[in-house]
Amino acid sequence: MDIYQIIITYYPIWSPFEWIIFLSVLALAVCIAVVLYKKQKITMRQSIAGILLLLYLLLVFGSTVFTRMPGERQYQLEAFWSWKKILHYIEQHGMVTGTGLLRENLLNIVMLFPAGMLLPFVFGNRGKIRWWHGLLFGIFISGCIEGLQLILCRGLFEFDDMIHNSLGCMAGCAIGAGCLKKFNKK
């Protein structure tokens, strides 16, 4: 499956109202970043990284919560249920390719990876950001996504998604911190 296919499969089309909200929040963030930069509260790199992080999170929330059609309230409270199902499928069929759960799990890990990568650049001048900051940020963002899905009846609330999203954010933060360290040495 290529990137384009993933995008059209998992990213629904936005309504005009959703576009207005998205662009309004983004415009407000740009204005705030400009003011903070002019008052020398943040650097140019921090303002750009902050806007990119907000832009990415708006896209994530849009695709995972707000553009979905309301259904019924669904939840799966057993941790690692998806991996148990994948392993059971492998035992029964001797292969992984028949289950979409593995792809879903991997995409959930990748989903907050870019957000984690941006965290060190947003907070880079305020001290060292560590991998566990990325984990906590991932838990918070993923908890918000899953909570909204449960409250608004727009998806399955599950701990597996929170675990996978948080691990991806943590990995992104660790790699982003390493990149920032190399970037600052130059």
PDB file of C-alpha atoms in Angstrom:
ATOM      1  CA  MET A   1       0.000   0.000   0.000  1.00  0.00           C
ATOM      2  CA  ASP A   2       1.477   3.343  -1.016  1.00  0.00           C
ATOM      3  CA  ILE A   3       1.220   6.673   0.786  1.00  0.00           C
ATOM      4  CA  TYR A   4      -1.500   8.004  -1.527  1.00  0.00           C
ATOM      5  CA  GLN A   5      -3.679   4.941  -0.914  1.00  0.00           C
ATOM      6  CA  ILE A   6      -3.232   5.304   2.857  1.00  0.00           C
ATOM      7  CA  ILE A   7      -4.225   8.974   2.690  1.00  0.00           C
ATOM      8  CA  ILE A   8      -7.375   8.447   0.627  1.00  0.00           C
ATOM      9  CA  THR A   9      -8.373   5.424   2.722  1.00  0.00           C
ATOM     10  CA  TYR A  10      -7.864   6.962   6.163  1.00  0.00           C
ATOM     11  CA  TYR A  11      -8.402  10.653   5.520  1.00  0.00           C
ATOM     12  CA  PRO A  12     -11.976  11.681   4.667  1.00  0.00           C
ATOM     13  CA  ILE A  13     -12.880  14.862   2.804  1.00  0.00           C
ATOM     14  CA  TRP A  14     -13.533  17.897   4.999  1.00  0.00           C
ATOM     15  CA  SER A  15     -16.728  19.939   4.942  1.00  0.00           C
ATOM     16  CA  PRO A  16     -16.568  23.724   4.372  1.00  0.00           C
ATOM     17  CA  PHE A  17     -17.273  24.261   8.092  1.00  0.00           C
ATOM     18  CA  GLU A  18     -14.333  22.025   9.053  1.00  0.00           C
ATOM     19  CA  TRP A  19     -12.074  23.960   6.674  1.00  0.00           C
ATOM     20  CA  ILE A  20     -13.164  27.272   8.216  1.00  0.00           C
ATOM     21  CA  ILE A  21     -12.408  26.032  11.744  1.00  0.00           C
ATOM     22  CA  PHE A  22      -9.068  24.545  10.639  1.00  0.00           C
ATOM     23  CA  LEU A  23      -7.922  27.711   8.869  1.00  0.00           C
ATOM     24  CA  SER A  24      -9.140  29.959  11.705  1.00  0.00           C
ATOM     25  CA  VAL A  25      -7.184  28.028  14.341  1.00  0.00           C
ATOM     26  CA  LEU A  26      -4.119  27.966  12.090  1.00  0.00           C
ATOM     27  CA  ALA A  27      -4.349  31.725  11.403  1.00  0.00           C
ATOM     28  CA  LEU A  28      -4.681  32.445  15.125  1.00  0.00           C
ATOM     29  CA  ALA A  29      -1.615  30.290  15.842  1.00  0.00           C
ATOM     30  CA  VAL A  30       0.423  32.093  13.182  1.00  0.00           C
ATOM     31  CA  CYS A  31      -0.552  35.470  14.680  1.00  0.00           C
ATOM     32  CA  ILE A  32       0.424  34.316  18.181  1.00  0.00           C
ATOM     33  CA  ALA A  33       3.734  32.931  16.884  1.00  0.00           C
ATOM     34  CA  VAL A  34       4.537  36.214  15.124  1.00  0.00           C
ATOM     35  CA  VAL A  35       3.782  38.249  18.265  1.00  0.00           C
ATOM     36  CA  LEU A  36       5.881  35.935  20.471  1.00  0.00           C
ATOM     37  CA  TYR A  37       8.732  36.034  17.962  1.00  0.00           C
ATOM     38  CA  LYS A  38       8.659  39.837  17.737  1.00  0.00           C
ATOM     39  CA  LYS A  39       8.710  40.071  21.543  1.00  0.00           C
ATOM     40  CA  GLN A  40      11.694  37.681  21.475  1.00  0.00           C
ATOM     41  CA  LYS A  41       9.911  35.105  23.640  1.00  0.00           C
ATOM     42  CA  ILE A  42      10.577  32.354  21.088  1.00  0.00           C
ATOM     43  CA  THR A  43      13.023  31.843  18.239  1.00  0.00           C
ATOM     44  CA  MET A  44      12.121  31.598  14.574  1.00  0.00           C
ATOM     45  CA  ARG A  45      12.818  27.857  14.682  1.00  0.00           C
ATOM     46  CA  GLN A  46      10.469  27.429  17.643  1.00  0.00           C
ATOM     47  CA  SER A  47       7.707  29.437  15.971  1.00  0.00           C
ATOM     48  CA  ILE A  48       7.951  27.431  12.748  1.00  0.00           C
ATOM     49  CA  ALA A  49       8.109  24.123  14.635  1.00  0.00           C
ATOM     50  CA  GLY A  50       5.155  25.147  16.805  1.00  0.00           C
ATOM     51  CA  ILE A  51       3.041  26.047  13.785  1.00  0.00           C
ATOM     52  CA  LEU A  52       4.003  22.795  12.049  1.00  0.00           C
ATOM     53  CA  LEU A  53       3.142  20.823  15.195  1.00  0.00           C
ATOM     54  CA  LEU A  54      -0.254  22.512  15.474  1.00  0.00           C
ATOM     55  CA  LEU A  55      -0.891  22.009  11.754  1.00  0.00           C
ATOM     56  CA  TYR A  56      -0.060  18.318  12.047  1.00  0.00           C
ATOM     57  CA  LEU A  57      -2.210  17.847  15.158  1.00  0.00           C
ATOM     58  CA  LEU A  58      -5.140  19.616  13.480  1.00  0.00           C
ATOM     59  CA  LEU A  59      -4.832  17.183  10.569  1.00  0.00           C
ATOM     60  CA  VAL A  60      -4.620  14.211  12.949  1.00  0.00           C
ATOM     61  CA  PHE A  61      -7.662  15.300  14.960  1.00  0.00           C
ATOM     62  CA  GLY A  62      -9.502  16.032  11.723  1.00  0.00           C
ATOM     63  CA  SER A  63      -8.900  12.566  10.308  1.00  0.00           C
ATOM     64  CA  THR A  64      -9.393  10.597  13.522  1.00  0.00           C
ATOM     65  CA  VAL A  65     -12.316  12.438  15.108  1.00  0.00           C
ATOM     66  CA  PHE A  66     -13.996  15.378  13.439  1.00  0.00           C
ATOM     67  CA  THR A  67     -14.500  14.166   9.850  1.00  0.00           C
ATOM     68  CA  ARG A  68     -15.907  10.795  10.885  1.00  0.00           C
ATOM     69  CA  MET A  69     -19.622  10.195  10.839  1.00  0.00           C
ATOM     70  CA  PRO A  70     -21.177   9.695  14.272  1.00  0.00           C
ATOM     71  CA  GLY A  71     -22.153   6.137  15.039  1.00  0.00           C
ATOM     72  CA  GLU A  72     -22.602   4.323  18.281  1.00  0.00           C
ATOM     73  CA  ARG A  73     -20.349   4.410  21.314  1.00  0.00           C
ATOM     74  CA  GLN A  74     -17.704   1.658  21.020  1.00  0.00           C
ATOM     75  CA  TYR A  75     -14.821   0.752  23.274  1.00  0.00           C
ATOM     76  CA  GLN A  76     -12.260  -2.007  23.762  1.00  0.00           C
ATOM     77  CA  LEU A  77     -10.745  -1.906  27.241  1.00  0.00           C
ATOM     78  CA  GLU A  78      -8.464  -4.948  26.983  1.00  0.00           C
ATOM     79  CA  ALA A  79      -4.857  -3.846  26.466  1.00  0.00           C
ATOM     80  CA  PHE A  80      -3.035  -5.531  23.559  1.00  0.00           C
ATOM     81  CA  TRP A  81      -6.232  -7.154  22.260  1.00  0.00           C
ATOM     82  CA  SER A  82      -5.180  -6.395  18.685  1.00  0.00           C
ATOM     83  CA  TRP A  83      -1.852  -8.195  19.082  1.00  0.00           C
ATOM     84  CA  LYS A  84      -3.610 -11.214  20.578  1.00  0.00           C
ATOM     85  CA  LYS A  85      -5.905 -11.270  17.557  1.00  0.00           C
ATOM     86  CA  ILE A  86      -2.953 -10.928  15.155  1.00  0.00           C
ATOM     87  CA  LEU A  87      -1.073 -13.779  16.861  1.00  0.00           C
ATOM     88  CA  HIS A  88      -4.207 -15.937  16.814  1.00  0.00           C
ATOM     89  CA  TYR A  89      -4.585 -15.258  13.080  1.00  0.00           C
ATOM     90  CA  ILE A  90      -0.959 -16.245  12.473  1.00  0.00           C
ATOM     91  CA  GLU A  91      -1.479 -19.489  14.418  1.00  0.00           C
ATOM     92  CA  GLN A  92      -4.583 -20.323  12.393  1.00  0.00           C
ATOM     93  CA  HIS A  93      -3.375 -19.299   8.926  1.00  0.00           C
ATOM     94  CA  GLY A  94       0.413 -19.283   9.186  1.00  0.00           C
ATOM     95  CA  MET A  95       0.714 -15.762   7.784  1.00  0.00           C
ATOM     96  CA  VAL A  96       0.221 -12.126   8.716  1.00  0.00           C
ATOM     97  CA  THR A  97      -1.026 -10.709   5.425  1.00  0.00           C
ATOM     98  CA  GLY A  98      -4.706 -11.545   5.928  1.00  0.00           C
ATOM     99  CA  THR A  99      -5.279  -9.247   8.882  1.00  0.00           C
ATOM    100  CA  GLY A 100      -5.609  -5.479   8.610  1.00  0.00           C
ATOM    101  CA  LEU A 101      -4.924  -5.126  12.332  1.00  0.00           C
ATOM    102  CA  LEU A 102      -1.159  -5.263  11.863  1.00  0.00           C
ATOM    103  CA  ARG A 103      -1.351  -2.410   9.361  1.00  0.00           C
ATOM    104  CA  GLU A 104      -3.626  -0.469  11.728  1.00  0.00           C
ATOM    105  CA  ASN A 105      -1.195  -0.968  14.618  1.00  0.00           C
ATOM    106  CA  LEU A 106       1.790   0.144  12.539  1.00  0.00           C
ATOM    107  CA  LEU A 107      -0.099   3.180  11.235  1.00  0.00           C
ATOM    108  CA  ASN A 108      -1.042   4.076  14.816  1.00  0.00           C
ATOM    109  CA  ILE A 109       2.637   3.966  15.793  1.00  0.00           C
ATOM    110  CA  VAL A 110       3.548   6.146  12.817  1.00  0.00           C
ATOM    111  CA  MET A 111       0.641   8.573  13.353  1.00  0.00           C
ATOM    112  CA  LEU A 112       2.172  10.614  16.212  1.00  0.00           C
ATOM    113  CA  PHE A 113       5.808  10.050  15.191  1.00  0.00           C
ATOM    114  CA  PRO A 114       5.994  13.427  13.342  1.00  0.00           C
ATOM    115  CA  ALA A 115       4.503  15.224  16.355  1.00  0.00           C
ATOM    116  CA  GLY A 116       7.189  13.662  18.532  1.00  0.00           C
ATOM    117  CA  MET A 117       9.882  14.720  16.051  1.00  0.00           C
ATOM    118  CA  LEU A 118       8.743  18.348  16.301  1.00  0.00           C
ATOM    119  CA  LEU A 119       8.617  18.515  20.115  1.00  0.00           C
ATOM    120  CA  PRO A 120      12.371  19.083  20.646  1.00  0.00           C
ATOM    121  CA  PHE A 121      12.316  21.887  18.076  1.00  0.00           C
ATOM    122  CA  VAL A 122       9.341  23.557  19.780  1.00  0.00           C
ATOM    123  CA  PHE A 123      10.896  23.375  23.255  1.00  0.00           C
ATOM    124  CA  GLY A 124      14.554  23.199  22.210  1.00  0.00           C
ATOM    125  CA  ASN A 125      15.761  26.401  23.843  1.00  0.00           C
ATOM    126  CA  ARG A 126      13.955  25.755  27.135  1.00  0.00           C
ATOM    127  CA  GLY A 127      16.196  22.901  28.191  1.00  0.00           C
ATOM    128  CA  LYS A 128      16.673  19.347  27.144  1.00  0.00           C
ATOM    129  CA  ILE A 129      13.593  17.468  26.148  1.00  0.00           C
ATOM    130  CA  ARG A 130      13.780  13.762  26.880  1.00  0.00           C
ATOM    131  CA  TRP A 131      12.134  10.693  25.408  1.00  0.00           C
ATOM    132  CA  TRP A 132       9.685  10.476  28.292  1.00  0.00           C
ATOM    133  CA  HIS A 133       8.397  13.966  27.477  1.00  0.00           C
ATOM    134  CA  GLY A 134       7.442  12.544  24.091  1.00  0.00           C
ATOM    135  CA  LEU A 135       5.781   9.582  25.790  1.00  0.00           C
ATOM    136  CA  LEU A 136       3.741  11.863  28.071  1.00  0.00           C
ATOM    137  CA  PHE A 137       2.799  14.130  25.165  1.00  0.00           C
ATOM    138  CA  GLY A 138       1.769  11.069  23.148  1.00  0.00           C
ATOM    139  CA  ILE A 139      -0.348   9.745  26.020  1.00  0.00           C
ATOM    140  CA  PHE A 140      -2.033  13.148  26.373  1.00  0.00           C
ATOM    141  CA  ILE A 141      -2.754  13.663  22.655  1.00  0.00           C
ATOM    142  CA  SER A 142      -3.830  10.068  22.126  1.00  0.00           C
ATOM    143  CA  GLY A 143      -6.005  10.220  25.238  1.00  0.00           C
ATOM    144  CA  CYS A 144      -7.693  13.328  23.830  1.00  0.00           C
ATOM    145  CA  ILE A 145      -8.290  11.596  20.491  1.00  0.00           C
ATOM    146  CA  GLU A 146      -9.651   8.415  22.061  1.00  0.00           C
ATOM    147  CA  GLY A 147     -11.735  10.356  24.590  1.00  0.00           C
ATOM    148  CA  LEU A 148     -13.299  12.482  21.849  1.00  0.00           C
ATOM    149  CA  GLN A 149     -13.989   9.378  19.775  1.00  0.00           C
ATOM    150  CA  LEU A 150     -15.812   7.851  22.739  1.00  0.00           C
ATOM    151  CA  ILE A 151     -17.734  10.995  23.723  1.00  0.00           C
ATOM    152  CA  LEU A 152     -18.693  11.961  20.162  1.00  0.00           C
ATOM    153  CA  CYS A 153     -19.349   8.341  19.051  1.00  0.00           C
ATOM    154  CA  ARG A 154     -16.843   8.676  16.199  1.00  0.00           C
ATOM    155  CA  GLY A 155     -14.673   5.621  16.457  1.00  0.00           C
ATOM    156  CA  LEU A 156     -13.486   2.859  18.712  1.00  0.00           C
ATOM    157  CA  PHE A 157     -12.007   3.911  22.057  1.00  0.00           C
ATOM    158  CA  GLU A 158      -9.154   1.514  22.756  1.00  0.00           C
ATOM    159  CA  PHE A 159      -6.051   1.382  24.880  1.00  0.00           C
ATOM    160  CA  ASP A 160      -4.070  -0.241  22.053  1.00  0.00           C
ATOM    161  CA  ASP A 161      -4.303   2.942  19.981  1.00  0.00           C
ATOM    162  CA  MET A 162      -3.134   4.999  22.954  1.00  0.00           C
ATOM    163  CA  ILE A 163      -0.177   2.657  23.499  1.00  0.00           C
ATOM    164  CA  HIS A 164       0.823   2.643  19.820  1.00  0.00           C
ATOM    165  CA  ASN A 165       0.395   6.405  19.368  1.00  0.00           C
ATOM    166  CA  SER A 166       2.425   7.106  22.513  1.00  0.00           C
ATOM    167  CA  LEU A 167       5.249   4.786  21.452  1.00  0.00           C
ATOM    168  CA  GLY A 168       5.403   6.513  18.071  1.00  0.00           C
ATOM    169  CA  CYS A 169       5.479   9.954  19.670  1.00  0.00           C
ATOM    170  CA  MET A 170       8.180   8.820  22.098  1.00  0.00           C
ATOM    171  CA  ALA A 171      10.332   7.423  19.267  1.00  0.00           C
ATOM    172  CA  GLY A 172       9.841  10.604  17.251  1.00  0.00           C
ATOM    173  CA  CYS A 173      10.836  12.735  20.231  1.00  0.00           C
ATOM    174  CA  ALA A 174      13.997  10.708  20.834  1.00  0.00           C
ATOM    175  CA  ILE A 175      15.016  10.946  17.174  1.00  0.00           C
ATOM    176  CA  GLY A 176      14.037  14.630  16.976  1.00  0.00           C
ATOM    177  CA  ALA A 177      16.152  15.386  20.061  1.00  0.00           C
ATOM    178  CA  GLY A 178      19.106  13.645  18.418  1.00  0.00           C
ATOM    179  CA  CYS A 179      18.589  15.648  15.227  1.00  0.00           C
ATOM    180  CA  LEU A 180      18.332  18.898  17.195  1.00  0.00           C
ATOM    181  CA  LYS A 181      21.548  18.078  19.035  1.00  0.00           C
ATOM    182  CA  LYS A 182      23.369  17.549  15.722  1.00  0.00           C
ATOM    183  CA  PHE A 183      21.714  20.649  14.245  1.00  0.00           C
ATOM    184  CA  ASN A 184      22.874  22.795  17.186  1.00  0.00           C
ATOM    185  CA  LYS A 185      26.473  21.553  16.843  1.00  0.00           C
ATOM    186  CA  LYS A 186      26.713  22.991  13.327  1.00  0.00           C
TER     187      LYS A 186
END
